[in-house]
């Protein structure tokens, strides 16, 4: 329990074959709070969805599919926006689930069309890192090639349902880890905009660490891409007001 009335929510044990990501719909503890965990079979033909709501003793499990085409879900947390959960396919398609339906259905949107990355090749396996992020009420797709390679971002123009490439992120910073990505507004006095920060680091002669970031303006890693990376590192955004109140 926290002084501002917040509390820790203990979820039932979770076991999802081929777990891809986990997300929730609103502030924990609110009446419409829904937790959603998603997994998929290697063939991409069946999605395993588990949902949990306040008061549930167990997860509700459903097996969903779209008969038109396999959906090769990227390993990312689904994005809840405008009442539905969005999922990103490794080829750039979008899948949607409405958690408020009595019987949930999974549908693959006909638009945006492929290809998102300038290639007609259809990827059957997830070689790169692919994420879907909400930013200012818009969907942003982030693709990072494995190793010391480029990072590309695309914004979904929802009026036309097409992806448009973003060359820069002038008013924000991206924080990347192997399971998730965050886009945040950094403090104005910090030179953090237009960069994507990784948990990777270089060690200095004095025993310190130089953390790696990718510059969207220069299109390169700084100081350089490096091999050292903490195991199971994950970025998260602190609620400093809660921490300060707890310390007092």
C-alpha positions as CSV (number, residue, x, y, z in Angstrom):
1,X,0.0,0.0,0.0
2,X,1.2,3.5,-0.8
3,X,0.3,6.8,0.9
4,X,-1.6,8.0,-2.2
5,X,-3.9,5.1,-2.1
6,X,-2.2,2.9,-4.7
7,X,-1.6,-0.8,-4.1
8,X,0.2,-3.8,-5.5
9,X,-1.9,-6.2,-7.6
10,X,-0.9,-9.8,-7.4
11,X,-1.7,-11.7,-10.6
12,X,-2.3,-15.4,-10.7
13,X,0.5,-17.6,-12.0
14,X,1.0,-17.1,-15.7
15,X,1.9,-19.8,-18.2
16,X,1.7,-19.0,-21.9
17,X,3.3,-21.1,-24.6
18,X,5.3,-18.9,-26.9
19,X,4.8,-15.8,-24.7
20,X,5.2,-12.6,-26.8
21,X,4.2,-9.9,-24.5
22,X,2.0,-8.6,-21.7
23,X,0.1,-5.3,-21.4
24,X,-2.8,-3.7,-19.5
25,X,-5.6,-1.3,-20.5
26,X,-5.6,1.4,-17.8
27,X,-4.3,2.4,-14.5
28,X,-4.1,-0.7,-12.2
29,X,-7.1,-0.8,-9.9
30,X,-9.5,1.1,-12.1
31,X,-12.9,-0.5,-12.8
32,X,-12.1,-1.3,-16.5
33,X,-8.6,-2.6,-15.7
34,X,-7.7,-5.6,-18.0
35,X,-4.4,-7.4,-18.2
36,X,-3.7,-9.2,-21.4
37,X,-0.9,-11.7,-22.1
38,X,-0.3,-12.9,-25.7
39,X,1.5,-15.9,-27.2
40,X,1.5,-17.6,-30.6
41,X,2.4,-20.9,-32.2
42,X,5.6,-20.9,-34.4
43,X,3.4,-21.2,-37.5
44,X,1.6,-18.0,-36.6
45,X,-1.8,-19.6,-37.2
46,X,-3.0,-19.6,-33.6
47,X,-2.8,-16.9,-30.9
48,X,-3.1,-17.7,-27.2
49,X,-4.6,-14.9,-25.3
50,X,-5.1,-14.7,-21.6
51,X,-6.9,-11.9,-19.8
52,X,-7.4,-11.0,-16.2
53,X,-9.7,-8.5,-14.6
54,X,-10.1,-7.3,-11.0
55,X,-11.7,-10.0,-8.9
56,X,-10.8,-12.9,-11.2
57,X,-9.2,-15.8,-9.4
58,X,-7.7,-17.3,-12.6
59,X,-6.7,-16.1,-16.1
60,X,-9.3,-16.5,-18.8
61,X,-7.8,-18.3,-21.8
62,X,-8.8,-18.1,-25.4
63,X,-7.3,-19.5,-28.6
64,X,-7.8,-17.2,-31.5
65,X,-6.9,-17.2,-35.2
66,X,-7.4,-15.3,-38.4
67,X,-8.1,-17.7,-41.2
68,X,-7.0,-15.4,-44.0
69,X,-3.2,-15.5,-43.3
70,X,-0.7,-16.5,-40.5
71,X,0.1,-13.6,-38.2
72,X,3.8,-13.7,-37.1
73,X,3.5,-11.7,-33.9
74,X,6.5,-9.7,-32.9
75,X,7.9,-10.1,-29.4
76,X,6.5,-6.9,-27.8
77,X,3.9,-5.7,-25.4
78,X,0.6,-5.1,-27.1
79,X,-0.5,-1.5,-27.2
80,X,-3.9,-0.5,-25.8
81,X,-5.3,2.5,-27.7
82,X,-8.9,3.7,-28.2
83,X,-10.4,0.7,-26.5
84,X,-8.6,-2.1,-28.3
85,X,-5.2,-3.9,-28.1
86,X,-3.0,-3.6,-31.1
87,X,-0.4,-6.3,-32.1
88,X,2.5,-5.9,-34.6
89,X,3.3,-8.6,-37.1
90,X,7.1,-8.9,-37.9
91,X,6.2,-7.9,-41.5
92,X,4.4,-4.7,-40.5
93,X,0.7,-5.8,-40.3
94,X,-1.5,-5.0,-37.4
95,X,-3.8,-7.3,-35.4
96,X,-6.6,-6.1,-33.2
97,X,-8.5,-7.5,-30.2
98,X,-11.4,-5.8,-28.4
99,X,-11.2,-7.1,-24.7
100,X,-14.7,-5.9,-24.0
101,X,-16.5,-8.3,-26.3
102,X,-18.2,-11.3,-24.8
103,X,-16.3,-13.5,-27.1
104,X,-13.1,-11.9,-28.2
105,X,-12.1,-12.1,-31.8
106,X,-8.7,-11.6,-33.4
107,X,-8.7,-9.7,-36.7
108,X,-5.8,-8.7,-39.0
109,X,-6.4,-5.2,-40.5
110,X,-6.4,-5.1,-44.3
111,X,-4.5,-1.8,-44.0
112,X,-1.7,-0.8,-43.5
113,X,-0.4,-2.8,-46.5
114,X,3.0,-4.4,-46.7
115,X,5.8,-3.8,-47.1
116,X,6.7,-1.5,-44.3
117,X,10.5,-1.7,-44.7
118,X,10.8,-1.4,-48.4
119,X,10.9,-5.0,-49.2
120,X,8.3,-7.5,-50.6
121,X,10.0,-10.3,-48.7
122,X,7.7,-12.0,-46.1
123,X,9.6,-12.8,-42.9
124,X,8.6,-16.1,-41.4
125,X,11.0,-15.8,-38.4
126,X,11.8,-12.9,-36.0
127,X,15.4,-12.1,-36.8
128,X,15.3,-8.5,-35.9
129,X,13.7,-6.6,-33.0
130,X,10.3,-5.2,-33.7
131,X,8.2,-3.1,-31.3
132,X,4.9,-1.2,-31.3
133,X,4.6,1.9,-29.1
134,X,2.0,4.5,-28.4
135,X,3.2,8.1,-28.6
136,X,0.9,11.1,-28.3
137,X,-2.1,9.0,-29.3
138,X,-0.4,7.5,-32.3
139,X,1.1,4.1,-33.1
140,X,4.8,4.0,-33.7
141,X,6.6,0.9,-35.1
142,X,10.3,0.5,-34.2
143,X,12.5,-1.9,-36.1
144,X,16.1,-2.5,-35.0
145,X,18.2,-4.9,-36.9
146,X,20.2,-7.4,-34.9
147,X,23.8,-6.2,-34.1
148,X,25.4,-2.9,-35.1
149,X,22.8,-1.9,-37.6
150,X,20.3,0.8,-38.3
151,X,17.1,1.7,-36.3
152,X,14.0,2.7,-38.3
153,X,10.8,4.1,-37.0
154,X,7.4,4.4,-38.7
155,X,4.2,6.3,-37.7
156,X,0.8,5.0,-38.6
157,X,-1.1,7.7,-40.4
158,X,-4.5,6.5,-39.3
159,X,-6.5,8.7,-41.6
160,X,-5.1,6.7,-44.6
161,X,-3.9,3.7,-42.7
162,X,-0.4,3.8,-44.1
163,X,3.0,3.8,-42.5
164,X,5.2,6.9,-42.9
165,X,8.9,6.7,-41.9
166,X,10.1,9.0,-39.1
167,X,13.6,10.4,-39.7
168,X,14.0,12.0,-36.3
169,X,12.4,12.2,-32.8
170,X,13.2,15.8,-32.1
171,X,11.1,16.2,-28.9
172,X,11.5,12.8,-27.3
173,X,13.9,10.0,-26.4
174,X,13.4,6.3,-27.0
175,X,14.5,3.7,-24.4
176,X,15.0,0.2,-25.8
177,X,15.5,-3.2,-24.3
178,X,15.1,-6.7,-25.7
179,X,11.4,-7.0,-24.6
180,X,10.1,-3.5,-24.8
181,X,10.5,0.1,-25.9
182,X,9.5,3.4,-24.3
183,X,9.1,6.9,-25.8
184,X,9.3,9.7,-23.2
185,X,9.8,13.5,-23.0
186,X,13.2,14.0,-21.3
187,X,13.9,17.0,-19.0
188,X,14.5,20.1,-21.1
189,X,18.0,20.7,-19.6
190,X,19.2,17.2,-20.7
191,X,20.5,16.5,-24.2
192,X,18.5,13.3,-24.7
193,X,16.2,14.0,-27.6
194,X,16.5,12.3,-30.9
195,X,18.3,9.3,-29.4
196,X,17.5,5.8,-28.5
197,X,19.2,4.5,-25.3
198,X,20.2,0.9,-24.8
199,X,21.1,-1.1,-21.7
200,X,24.5,-1.9,-23.4
201,X,27.6,-0.2,-22.0
202,X,31.4,0.2,-22.3
203,X,33.6,0.1,-19.3
204,X,36.1,3.0,-18.8
205,X,39.6,2.6,-17.4
206,X,38.4,4.1,-14.1
207,X,35.7,1.5,-13.7
208,X,32.8,3.6,-14.9
209,X,30.4,2.9,-17.6
210,X,29.6,4.7,-20.9
211,X,26.1,3.8,-21.9
212,X,25.3,3.3,-25.6
213,X,22.7,5.2,-27.5
214,X,21.7,5.4,-31.2
215,X,21.6,8.8,-32.7
216,X,18.7,9.2,-35.2
217,X,20.3,12.4,-36.6
218,X,23.7,10.7,-37.2
219,X,22.2,7.3,-37.8
220,X,24.9,5.5,-35.8
221,X,25.6,4.2,-32.3
222,X,27.6,6.3,-29.8
223,X,30.2,5.8,-28.6
224,X,29.9,2.5,-30.4
225,X,27.8,-0.7,-30.4
226,X,29.2,-2.9,-27.7
227,X,28.8,-6.5,-26.5
228,X,28.3,-5.9,-22.8
229,X,24.7,-6.0,-21.9
230,X,23.1,-6.7,-18.5
231,X,21.0,-9.9,-18.4
232,X,17.2,-9.3,-18.4
233,X,17.6,-5.6,-18.4
234,X,14.3,-3.6,-18.7
235,X,13.5,0.1,-18.8
236,X,10.6,1.4,-16.8
237,X,9.3,4.9,-15.9
238,X,9.4,5.7,-12.2
239,X,6.6,7.5,-10.4
240,X,8.9,9.8,-8.4
241,X,6.0,11.4,-6.5
242,X,5.1,8.0,-5.1
243,X,8.7,7.2,-4.2
244,X,9.2,10.6,-2.5
245,X,6.0,10.1,-0.4
246,X,7.0,6.6,0.5
247,X,10.4,7.8,1.7
248,X,8.9,10.4,3.9
